Short mmCIF file of C-alpha atoms in Angstrom, two decimals:
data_model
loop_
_atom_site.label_atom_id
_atom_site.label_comp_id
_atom_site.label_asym_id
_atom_site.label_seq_id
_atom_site.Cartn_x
_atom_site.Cartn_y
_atom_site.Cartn_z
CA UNK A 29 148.41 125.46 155.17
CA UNK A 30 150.01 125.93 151.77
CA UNK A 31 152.36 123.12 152.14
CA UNK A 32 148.96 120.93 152.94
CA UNK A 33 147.05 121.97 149.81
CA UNK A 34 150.45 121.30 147.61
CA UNK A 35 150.76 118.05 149.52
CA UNK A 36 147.24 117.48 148.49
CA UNK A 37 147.15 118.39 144.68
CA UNK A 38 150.81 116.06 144.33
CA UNK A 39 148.82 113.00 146.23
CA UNK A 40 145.52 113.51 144.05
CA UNK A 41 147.51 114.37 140.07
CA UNK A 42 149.81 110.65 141.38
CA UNK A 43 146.34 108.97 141.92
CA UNK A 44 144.90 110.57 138.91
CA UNK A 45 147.84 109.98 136.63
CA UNK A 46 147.72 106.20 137.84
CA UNK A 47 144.00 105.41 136.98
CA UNK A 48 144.47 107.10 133.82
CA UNK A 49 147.56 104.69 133.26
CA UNK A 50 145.95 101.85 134.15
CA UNK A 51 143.06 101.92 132.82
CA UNK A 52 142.96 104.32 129.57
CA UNK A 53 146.67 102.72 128.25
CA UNK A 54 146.43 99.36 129.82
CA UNK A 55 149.76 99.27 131.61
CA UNK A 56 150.12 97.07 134.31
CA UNK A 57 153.89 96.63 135.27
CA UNK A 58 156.75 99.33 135.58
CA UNK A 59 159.76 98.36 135.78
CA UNK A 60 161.84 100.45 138.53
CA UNK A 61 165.88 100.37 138.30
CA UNK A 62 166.34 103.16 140.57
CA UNK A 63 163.81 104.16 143.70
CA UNK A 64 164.33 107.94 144.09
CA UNK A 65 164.33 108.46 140.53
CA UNK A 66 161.24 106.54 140.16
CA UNK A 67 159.22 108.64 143.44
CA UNK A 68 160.83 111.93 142.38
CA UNK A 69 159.49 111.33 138.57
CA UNK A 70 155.98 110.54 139.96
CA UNK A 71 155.62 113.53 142.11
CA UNK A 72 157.07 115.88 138.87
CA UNK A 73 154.72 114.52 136.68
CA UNK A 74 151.86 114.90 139.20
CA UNK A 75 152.50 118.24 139.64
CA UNK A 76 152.76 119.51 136.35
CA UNK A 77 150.05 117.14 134.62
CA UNK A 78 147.99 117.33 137.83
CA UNK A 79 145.79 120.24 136.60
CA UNK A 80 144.32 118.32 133.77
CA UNK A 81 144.53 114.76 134.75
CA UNK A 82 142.49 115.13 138.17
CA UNK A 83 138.96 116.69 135.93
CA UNK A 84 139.87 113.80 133.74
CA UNK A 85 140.01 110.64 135.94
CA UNK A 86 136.68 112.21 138.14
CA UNK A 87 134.69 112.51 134.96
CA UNK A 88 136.00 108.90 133.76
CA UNK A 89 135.61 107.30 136.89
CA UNK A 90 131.64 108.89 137.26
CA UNK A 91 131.38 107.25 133.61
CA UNK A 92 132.40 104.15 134.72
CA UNK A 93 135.56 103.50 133.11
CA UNK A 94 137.92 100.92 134.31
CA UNK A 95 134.97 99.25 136.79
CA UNK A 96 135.10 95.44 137.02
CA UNK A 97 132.37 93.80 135.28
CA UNK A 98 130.65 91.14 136.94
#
């Protein structure tokens, strides 16, 4: 059940870290040299930045931040 929840936080602090990435700095493109060092970066950084980043992208994405206007 542990393993789940962990599994869970990593997924949401990616998706979180992402949004903010797109949207709040602007960057569209990464480029990747190396796969597994790319992945393994992504789930670091979600873990450790996952705490504050998740409250962050809910409360920008419930302000509207980064919609498409019409």
């Amino acid at each position: 059940m542990d393993l789940i929840i962990v599994g869970i936080y990593i997924w949401a602090g990616a998706m979180a870290n992402s949004y903010l990435k797109h949207n709040l700095l602007k960057m569209q493109t990464a480029y990747v040299f190396n796969l597994q060092k790319f992945i393994l970066e992504k789930i670091i950084m979600a873990f450790i930045l996952g705490w504050i980043t998740i409250p962050l992208a809910i409360i920008l994405r419930i302000c509207g931040v980064g919609k498409q206007s019409s």
